[in-house]
CSV table of C-alpha atoms and ligand atoms in Angstrom, one decimal:
chain,number,residue,atom,x,y,z
A,14,UNK,CA,182.9,67.1,129.2
A,15,UNK,CA,181.3,70.5,128.9
A,16,UNK,CA,181.6,71.9,125.3
A,17,UNK,CA,183.1,75.4,124.9
A,18,UNK,CA,181.7,78.1,122.7
A,19,UNK,CA,184.3,80.8,122.0
A,20,UNK,CA,184.4,84.0,120.1
A,21,UNK,CA,186.4,87.2,119.9
A,22,UNK,CA,186.1,90.7,118.5
A,23,UNK,CA,188.9,93.0,117.5
A,24,UNK,CA,188.9,96.5,119.0
A,25,UNK,CA,189.4,98.4,115.8
A,26,UNK,CA,186.8,101.1,116.3
A,27,UNK,CA,183.6,102.0,118.0
A,28,UNK,CA,181.0,99.3,117.7
A,29,UNK,CA,178.3,100.0,115.1
A,30,UNK,CA,174.8,98.5,114.7
A,31,UNK,CA,176.2,96.1,112.0
A,32,UNK,CA,178.7,94.7,114.5
A,33,UNK,CA,176.0,94.6,117.2
A,34,UNK,CA,173.4,92.6,115.1
A,35,UNK,CA,176.0,90.7,113.2
A,36,UNK,CA,178.4,89.6,115.9
A,37,UNK,CA,177.7,90.8,119.5
A,38,UNK,CA,174.0,89.9,119.8
A,39,UNK,CA,174.1,86.5,118.1
A,40,UNK,CA,177.0,85.5,120.3
A,41,UNK,CA,175.3,86.6,123.5
A,42,UNK,CA,172.0,84.9,122.4
A,43,UNK,CA,173.9,81.7,121.7
A,44,UNK,CA,175.6,81.8,125.1
A,45,UNK,CA,172.2,82.1,126.8
A,46,UNK,CA,170.6,79.3,124.8
A,47,UNK,CA,173.2,76.7,124.7
A,48,UNK,CA,174.0,74.4,127.6
A,49,UNK,CA,177.7,75.0,127.1
A,50,UNK,CA,180.5,77.1,128.6
A,51,UNK,CA,180.9,80.4,126.8
A,52,UNK,CA,184.2,82.2,126.4
A,53,UNK,CA,184.2,85.7,124.9
A,54,UNK,CA,187.3,87.8,124.6
A,55,UNK,CA,188.6,91.1,123.3
A,56,UNK,CA,191.0,90.2,120.5
A,57,UNK,CA,193.2,93.2,121.3
A,58,UNK,CA,196.5,92.0,119.9
A,59,UNK,CA,194.8,91.1,116.6
A,60,UNK,CA,194.1,94.8,116.2
A,61,UNK,CA,197.8,95.7,116.2
A,62,UNK,CA,198.4,94.7,112.6
A,63,UNK,CA,196.2,97.6,111.6
A,64,UNK,CA,196.0,100.0,114.5
A,65,UNK,CA,199.3,101.9,115.4
A,66,UNK,CA,197.9,104.7,117.4
A,67,UNK,CA,198.4,103.9,121.1
A,68,UNK,CA,195.6,106.1,122.4
A,69,UNK,CA,193.1,104.7,120.0
A,70,UNK,CA,194.3,101.1,120.8
A,71,UNK,CA,193.5,101.6,124.5
A,72,UNK,CA,190.3,103.6,123.9
A,73,UNK,CA,188.8,101.0,121.5
A,74,UNK,CA,189.8,98.1,123.8
A,75,UNK,CA,188.1,99.6,126.8
A,76,UNK,CA,185.1,100.7,124.7
A,77,UNK,CA,184.6,97.2,123.4
A,78,UNK,CA,184.8,95.7,126.9
A,79,UNK,CA,182.1,98.3,128.1
A,80,UNK,CA,180.0,97.5,125.0
A,81,UNK,CA,180.0,93.7,125.5
A,82,UNK,CA,179.0,94.2,129.2
A,83,UNK,CA,176.3,96.7,128.3
A,84,UNK,CA,174.8,94.5,125.7
A,85,UNK,CA,173.8,91.9,128.2
A,86,UNK,CA,176.8,89.7,128.5
A,87,UNK,CA,176.4,88.0,131.8
A,88,UNK,CA,179.9,87.6,133.1
A,89,UNK,CA,178.8,85.3,136.0
A,90,UNK,CA,177.8,82.8,133.3
A,91,UNK,CA,180.8,82.9,131.1
A,92,UNK,CA,184.5,83.8,130.9
A,93,UNK,CA,185.2,87.3,129.6
A,94,UNK,CA,188.8,88.2,129.1
A,95,UNK,CA,191.3,90.2,127.1
A,96,UNK,CA,193.5,88.2,124.8
A,97,UNK,CA,196.8,90.0,125.7
A,98,UNK,CA,196.4,88.9,129.3
A,99,UNK,CA,196.9,85.3,128.4
A,100,UNK,CA,200.6,84.6,127.7
A,101,UNK,CA,199.8,80.9,127.0
A,102,UNK,CA,198.1,81.9,123.7
A,103,UNK,CA,201.2,83.5,122.4
A,104,UNK,CA,203.4,80.5,123.2
A,105,UNK,CA,201.0,78.2,121.5
A,106,UNK,CA,200.9,80.7,118.6
A,107,UNK,CA,204.6,80.3,118.1
A,108,UNK,CA,204.6,76.5,118.4
A,109,UNK,CA,201.7,76.4,115.8
A,110,UNK,CA,203.7,78.6,113.4
A,111,UNK,CA,206.2,75.9,113.1
A,112,UNK,CA,203.7,73.3,111.8
A,113,UNK,CA,201.8,75.7,109.6
A,114,UNK,CA,202.6,75.5,105.9
A,115,UNK,CA,203.3,79.0,104.5
A,116,UNK,CA,201.1,78.2,101.5
A,117,UNK,CA,198.1,78.0,103.8
A,118,UNK,CA,198.8,81.5,104.9
A,119,UNK,CA,199.2,82.7,101.3
A,120,UNK,CA,195.7,81.5,100.7
A,121,UNK,CA,194.1,83.2,103.7
A,122,UNK,CA,191.8,85.8,102.4
A,123,UNK,CA,192.8,88.8,104.5
A,124,UNK,CA,196.4,88.5,103.1
A,125,UNK,CA,195.4,87.3,99.6
A,126,UNK,CA,193.0,90.1,98.9
A,127,UNK,CA,195.5,92.7,99.8
A,128,UNK,CA,198.3,91.0,97.8
A,129,UNK,CA,195.9,90.8,94.8
A,130,UNK,CA,195.0,94.4,95.2
A,131,UNK,CA,198.6,95.4,95.2
A,132,UNK,CA,199.3,93.5,92.0
A,133,UNK,CA,196.2,95.1,90.4
A,134,UNK,CA,197.5,98.5,91.3
A,135,UNK,CA,201.0,97.8,89.8
A,136,UNK,CA,202.6,97.7,93.3
A,137,UNK,CA,205.0,95.2,94.8
A,138,UNK,CA,202.9,92.2,95.9
A,139,UNK,CA,203.6,92.6,99.7
A,140,UNK,CA,203.5,96.4,99.7
A,141,UNK,CA,202.2,97.7,103.1
A,142,UNK,CA,201.6,94.2,104.4
A,143,UNK,CA,203.1,93.3,107.8
A,144,UNK,CA,203.8,89.9,109.3
A,145,UNK,CA,201.1,90.4,111.9
A,146,UNK,CA,198.5,90.4,109.1
A,147,UNK,CA,200.1,87.5,107.3
A,148,UNK,CA,200.3,85.4,110.4
A,149,UNK,CA,196.9,86.5,111.7
A,150,UNK,CA,195.1,83.1,111.1
A,151,UNK,CA,197.7,81.3,113.2
A,152,UNK,CA,197.1,83.6,116.2
A,153,UNK,CA,193.4,83.1,115.7
A,154,UNK,CA,194.0,79.3,115.7
A,155,UNK,CA,195.9,79.8,119.0
A,156,UNK,CA,193.0,81.7,120.5
A,157,UNK,CA,190.7,78.9,119.7
A,158,UNK,CA,192.8,75.8,120.3
A,159,UNK,CA,194.3,77.1,123.6
A,160,UNK,CA,190.8,77.1,125.1
A,161,UNK,CA,189.6,73.7,123.8
A,162,UNK,CA,186.8,75.5,122.0
A,163,UNK,CA,184.3,73.3,120.1
A,164,UNK,CA,182.0,75.9,118.6
A,165,UNK,CA,183.1,79.3,117.2
A,166,UNK,CA,180.2,81.7,116.3
A,167,UNK,CA,181.5,84.0,113.6
A,168,UNK,CA,180.3,85.9,110.6
A,169,UNK,CA,180.6,84.4,107.1
A,170,UNK,CA,183.8,86.4,106.6
A,171,UNK,CA,185.6,84.4,109.3
A,172,UNK,CA,184.6,80.9,108.1
A,173,UNK,CA,187.9,80.4,106.4
A,174,UNK,CA,189.9,81.2,109.5
A,175,UNK,CA,188.1,78.5,111.5
A,176,UNK,CA,188.7,76.0,108.6
A,177,UNK,CA,192.4,77.0,108.8
A,178,UNK,CA,192.4,76.4,112.5
A,179,UNK,CA,191.0,72.9,112.0
A,180,UNK,CA,193.8,72.3,109.4
A,181,UNK,CA,196.5,73.5,111.7
A,182,UNK,CA,195.1,71.4,114.6
A,183,UNK,CA,195.0,68.3,112.3
A,184,UNK,CA,198.6,68.7,111.2
A,185,UNK,CA,199.7,69.2,114.8
A,186,UNK,CA,197.7,66.2,116.1
A,187,UNK,CA,199.1,64.0,113.3
A,188,UNK,CA,202.7,65.0,114.1
A,189,UNK,CA,202.6,64.9,117.9
A,190,UNK,CA,199.5,62.9,118.8
A,191,UNK,CA,196.0,63.9,119.9
A,192,UNK,CA,196.4,67.3,121.5
A,193,UNK,CA,193.8,69.7,120.2
A,194,UNK,CA,190.0,69.6,119.7
A,195,UNK,CA,189.0,70.3,116.1
A,196,UNK,CA,186.6,73.3,116.3
A,197,UNK,CA,183.5,74.1,114.2
A,198,UNK,CA,182.3,77.5,113.0
A,199,UNK,CA,178.8,78.4,113.9
A,200,UNK,CA,177.5,80.8,111.2
A,201,UNK,CA,174.3,82.4,112.1
A,202,UNK,CA,172.3,82.2,108.9
A,203,UNK,CA,169.5,84.4,110.3
A,204,UNK,CA,171.7,87.4,110.6
A,205,UNK,CA,171.9,89.2,107.3
A,206,UNK,CA,174.2,91.9,106.4
A,207,UNK,CA,173.3,95.2,108.0
A,208,UNK,CA,173.4,97.9,105.4
A,209,UNK,CA,175.0,101.3,106.1
A,210,UNK,CA,173.7,104.8,105.5
A,211,UNK,CA,174.8,104.7,101.8
A,212,UNK,CA,173.2,101.3,101.2
A,213,UNK,CA,176.5,99.4,101.1
A,214,UNK,CA,177.5,97.0,103.9
A,215,UNK,CA,177.8,99.0,107.1
A,216,UNK,CA,181.5,99.2,107.8
A,217,UNK,CA,184.0,101.4,109.6
A,218,UNK,CA,185.9,101.4,106.3
A,219,UNK,CA,183.1,102.9,104.4
A,220,UNK,CA,182.3,105.7,106.9
A,221,UNK,CA,178.6,104.8,106.7
A,222,UNK,CA,177.9,103.5,110.2
A,223,UNK,CA,175.5,104.3,113.0
A,224,UNK,CA,177.5,103.8,116.2
A,225,UNK,CA,175.5,101.7,118.7
A,226,UNK,CA,176.2,104.1,121.6
A,227,UNK,CA,176.2,107.4,119.9
A,228,UNK,CA,174.1,110.1,121.6
A,229,UNK,CA,170.3,110.4,121.1
A,230,UNK,CA,170.9,113.5,119.0
A,231,UNK,CA,173.5,111.8,116.8
A,232,UNK,CA,171.2,108.8,116.4
A,233,UNK,CA,168.3,111.1,115.3
A,234,UNK,CA,170.6,112.9,112.8
A,235,UNK,CA,171.9,109.7,111.3
A,236,UNK,CA,168.4,108.3,110.8
A,237,UNK,CA,167.2,111.6,109.3
A,238,UNK,CA,170.1,111.3,106.8
A,239,UNK,CA,168.9,108.0,105.3
A,240,UNK,CA,168.0,108.6,101.7
A,241,UNK,CA,164.3,107.8,100.7
A,242,UNK,CA,162.5,108.2,97.4
A,243,UNK,CA,160.5,111.3,96.4
A,244,UNK,CA,157.0,109.8,96.8
A,245,UNK,CA,154.3,112.0,98.4
A,246,UNK,CA,153.3,111.5,102.0
A,247,UNK,CA,150.0,109.8,101.2
A,248,UNK,CA,151.4,107.4,98.6
A,249,UNK,CA,151.6,103.7,99.6
A,250,UNK,CA,155.3,102.8,100.0
A,251,UNK,CA,157.4,99.7,99.3
A,252,UNK,CA,159.0,98.1,102.4
A,253,UNK,CA,161.9,97.0,100.3
A,254,UNK,CA,164.0,100.1,101.3
A,255,UNK,CA,166.9,101.0,103.6
A,256,UNK,CA,164.9,102.8,106.3
A,257,UNK,CA,162.5,99.9,106.7
A,258,UNK,CA,165.4,97.5,107.0
A,259,UNK,CA,167.0,99.6,109.7
A,260,UNK,CA,163.6,100.0,111.5
A,261,UNK,CA,163.1,96.2,111.4
A,262,UNK,CA,166.4,95.6,113.2
A,263,UNK,CA,164.9,97.3,116.3
A,264,UNK,CA,161.2,96.5,116.0
A,265,UNK,CA,159.3,93.7,117.6
A,266,UNK,CA,156.8,91.7,115.5
A,267,UNK,CA,153.8,94.0,116.4
A,268,UNK,CA,155.8,97.2,115.6
A,269,UNK,CA,156.9,95.7,112.3
A,270,UNK,CA,153.3,94.7,111.3
A,271,UNK,CA,152.0,98.1,112.2
A,272,UNK,CA,154.7,99.8,110.2
A,273,UNK,CA,153.9,97.5,107.2
A,274,UNK,CA,150.3,98.5,107.5
A,275,UNK,CA,151.1,102.2,107.5
A,276,UNK,CA,153.4,101.8,104.5
A,277,UNK,CA,150.5,100.3,102.6
A,278,UNK,CA,148.1,103.1,103.6
A,279,UNK,CA,150.6,105.8,102.9
A,280,UNK,CA,152.9,107.5,105.5
A,281,UNK,CA,155.3,110.4,105.1
A,282,UNK,CA,159.0,109.6,105.2
A,283,UNK,CA,159.3,112.2,108.0
A,284,UNK,CA,157.0,110.1,110.2
A,285,UNK,CA,158.8,106.9,109.2
A,286,UNK,CA,162.0,108.4,110.4
A,287,UNK,CA,160.5,109.7,113.6
A,288,UNK,CA,159.1,106.2,114.4
A,289,UNK,CA,162.4,104.6,113.4
A,290,UNK,CA,164.3,106.9,115.7
A,291,UNK,CA,161.9,106.3,118.6
A,292,UNK,CA,162.0,102.5,118.1
A,293,UNK,CA,165.8,102.4,117.8
A,294,UNK,CA,166.3,104.7,120.8
A,295,UNK,CA,163.9,102.7,123.0
A,296,UNK,CA,165.9,99.6,122.1
A,297,UNK,CA,169.3,101.1,122.7
A,298,UNK,CA,168.5,103.3,125.7
A,299,UNK,CA,168.8,100.8,128.5
A,300,UNK,CA,172.0,99.4,127.0
A,301,UNK,CA,173.4,102.9,126.6
A,302,UNK,CA,172.8,103.6,130.3
A,303,UNK,CA,174.7,100.5,131.2
A,304,UNK,CA,177.4,101.4,128.8
A,305,UNK,CA,177.8,104.8,130.4
A,306,UNK,CA,178.0,103.1,133.8
A,307,UNK,CA,180.9,101.0,132.7
A,308,UNK,CA,182.6,103.9,130.9
A,309,UNK,CA,182.5,105.8,134.2
A,310,UNK,CA,183.7,102.8,136.2
A,311,UNK,CA,186.8,101.5,134.4
A,312,UNK,CA,187.8,99.7,137.6
A,313,UNK,CA,184.7,97.6,137.5
A,314,UNK,CA,185.5,96.6,133.9
A,315,UNK,CA,189.1,95.8,134.8
A,316,UNK,CA,188.0,93.7,137.7
A,317,UNK,CA,185.7,91.6,135.5
A,318,UNK,CA,188.4,91.1,132.9
A,319,UNK,CA,191.0,90.1,135.5
A,320,UNK,CA,188.6,87.5,136.9
A,321,UNK,CA,187.9,86.2,133.3
A,322,UNK,CA,191.7,86.1,132.7
A,323,UNK,CA,192.4,83.9,135.6
A,324,UNK,CA,189.6,81.5,134.6
A,325,UNK,CA,190.7,81.4,131.0
A,326,UNK,CA,194.4,81.0,132.0
A,327,UNK,CA,193.5,77.9,134.0
A,328,UNK,CA,192.3,76.2,130.8
A,329,UNK,CA,195.1,77.5,128.6
A,330,UNK,CA,197.7,76.4,131.1
A,331,UNK,CA,196.5,72.8,130.9
A,332,UNK,CA,196.6,72.9,127.1
A,333,UNK,CA,200.0,74.5,127.0
A,334,UNK,CA,201.4,71.9,129.3
A,335,UNK,CA,200.1,69.1,127.1
A,336,UNK,CA,201.5,70.9,124.0
A,337,UNK,CA,204.9,71.3,125.7
A,338,UNK,CA,205.0,67.6,126.7
A,339,UNK,CA,203.9,66.4,123.3
A,340,UNK,CA,206.5,68.4,121.4
A,341,UNK,CA,209.1,67.0,123.8
A,342,UNK,CA,210.1,70.3,125.5
A,343,UNK,CA,212.8,69.3,128.0
A,344,UNK,CA,212.3,70.4,131.6
A,345,UNK,CA,215.0,69.8,134.1
B,410,ADP,P1,184.0,96.6,110.1
B,410,ADP,O1,183.6,96.1,108.7
B,410,ADP,O2,183.1,97.8,110.5
B,410,ADP,O3,185.5,96.9,110.2
B,410,ADP,P2,184.6,94.2,111.5
B,410,ADP,O4,185.3,93.6,110.3
B,410,ADP,O5,185.6,94.6,112.6
B,410,ADP,O6,183.7,95.4,111.1
B,410,ADP,O7,183.6,93.1,112.0
B,410,ADP,C1,183.4,92.7,113.4
B,410,ADP,C2,182.3,91.7,113.4
B,410,ADP,O8,181.1,92.3,113.0
B,410,ADP,C3,182.5,90.5,112.5
B,410,ADP,O9,182.1,89.4,113.1
B,410,ADP,C4,181.6,90.8,111.3
B,410,ADP,O10,181.1,89.7,110.7
B,410,ADP,C5,180.5,91.7,111.9
B,410,ADP,N1,180.0,92.7,111.0
B,410,ADP,C6,180.6,93.8,110.6
B,410,ADP,N2,179.9,94.5,109.7
B,410,ADP,C7,178.7,93.9,109.6
B,410,ADP,C8,177.5,94.2,108.9
B,410,ADP,N3,177.4,95.3,108.2
B,410,ADP,N4,176.4,93.4,109.0
B,410,ADP,C9,176.5,92.3,109.8
B,410,ADP,N5,177.7,91.9,110.5
B,410,ADP,C10,178.7,92.7,110.4
B,411,LIG,N1,189.3,87.4,113.4
B,411,LIG,C1,188.0,87.8,114.0
B,411,LIG,C2,187.4,89.0,113.3
B,411,LIG,O1,188.1,89.6,112.6
B,411,LIG,C3,188.3,88.1,115.5
B,411,LIG,C4,188.9,86.9,116.2
B,411,LIG,C5,190.2,86.8,116.6
B,411,LIG,C6,188.2,85.7,116.6
B,411,LIG,N2,190.3,85.6,117.3
B,411,LIG,C7,189.2,84.9,117.2
B,411,LIG,C8,186.9,85.2,116.4
B,411,LIG,C9,188.8,83.6,117.7
B,411,LIG,C10,186.6,84.0,116.8
B,411,LIG,C11,187.5,83.1,117.5
B,411,LIG,O2,186.2,89.2,113.5
């Protein structure tokens, strides 16, 4: 049986270069390398526990779809779909809720860290926390288990969610008989944390991002804003700095070696920034063009997602039938 690699991304904002190098690119590379069936989806209903603005919700969902497609996702080679188009996931989600111990959810880090934060700030433990956030790991388990996924490429921050998925699958299988495949997380150790313009982790929440598909002008402005030290243009420079790290994301081996050499010889920060912009822009430009194509052709995106939905539903329907049978759902 062909093994399935599955991953999803939530549409909670425009994709930044941290998301690209940390999540989008590794998943696309993995799908190309592995001799396995890849399934990528937009985890749109996962965003609802956080996003309440309907215009942003649709904008970010569409934007994420266009981004995946622009970044080299080859939809003829994999299933690409939108979570909310697969009703089977939500039925499985409900059934799984009934075998999931509440304590397991109490320990899930998204909930736990907010609850701890509330206590620290003298608030009521569940202040501002909705049930969507609390139940989030069960929906993620349903995403994974309904598609028979074996490998789940995710960032380190999602490891616990895949462990929880395994635990829920194990409990269900023990109660009702072998039904679900136990999935494994695939953490890409080569991908470090991409740092933002202020030197902290690049994140929407810190407002320190470079959007992957911002305009050339915006890209130049953001790169120019990166803080450097006050050394003179001819002084040799240390490559252990933010601008070099950002440059390295986009540079090939030769470009990186050349830049290292120039750092040793002495180069002005102005020139470093110019070269960084040029290198980043050359890397992003062909993808940006594709992105603009999809942004201007929403029907094409919709068509691709609909096809992916049909294919994914064919798998989910088989699993759901098995689940219904195994729990003893009575059909006349
Ligand atoms: P954000 O922190 O901007 O809200 P998300 O939590 O939505 O980003 O992350 C989406 C995906 O991108 C996750 O798989 C996460 O591991 C990855 N990711 C986010 N920020 C970074 C970063 N700075 N470096 C590497 N990967 C990242
Ligand atoms: N929780 C993941 C994140 O925040 C997104 C996600 C939802 C996901 N369902 C998934 C990832 C299933 C992998 C598999 O990044």
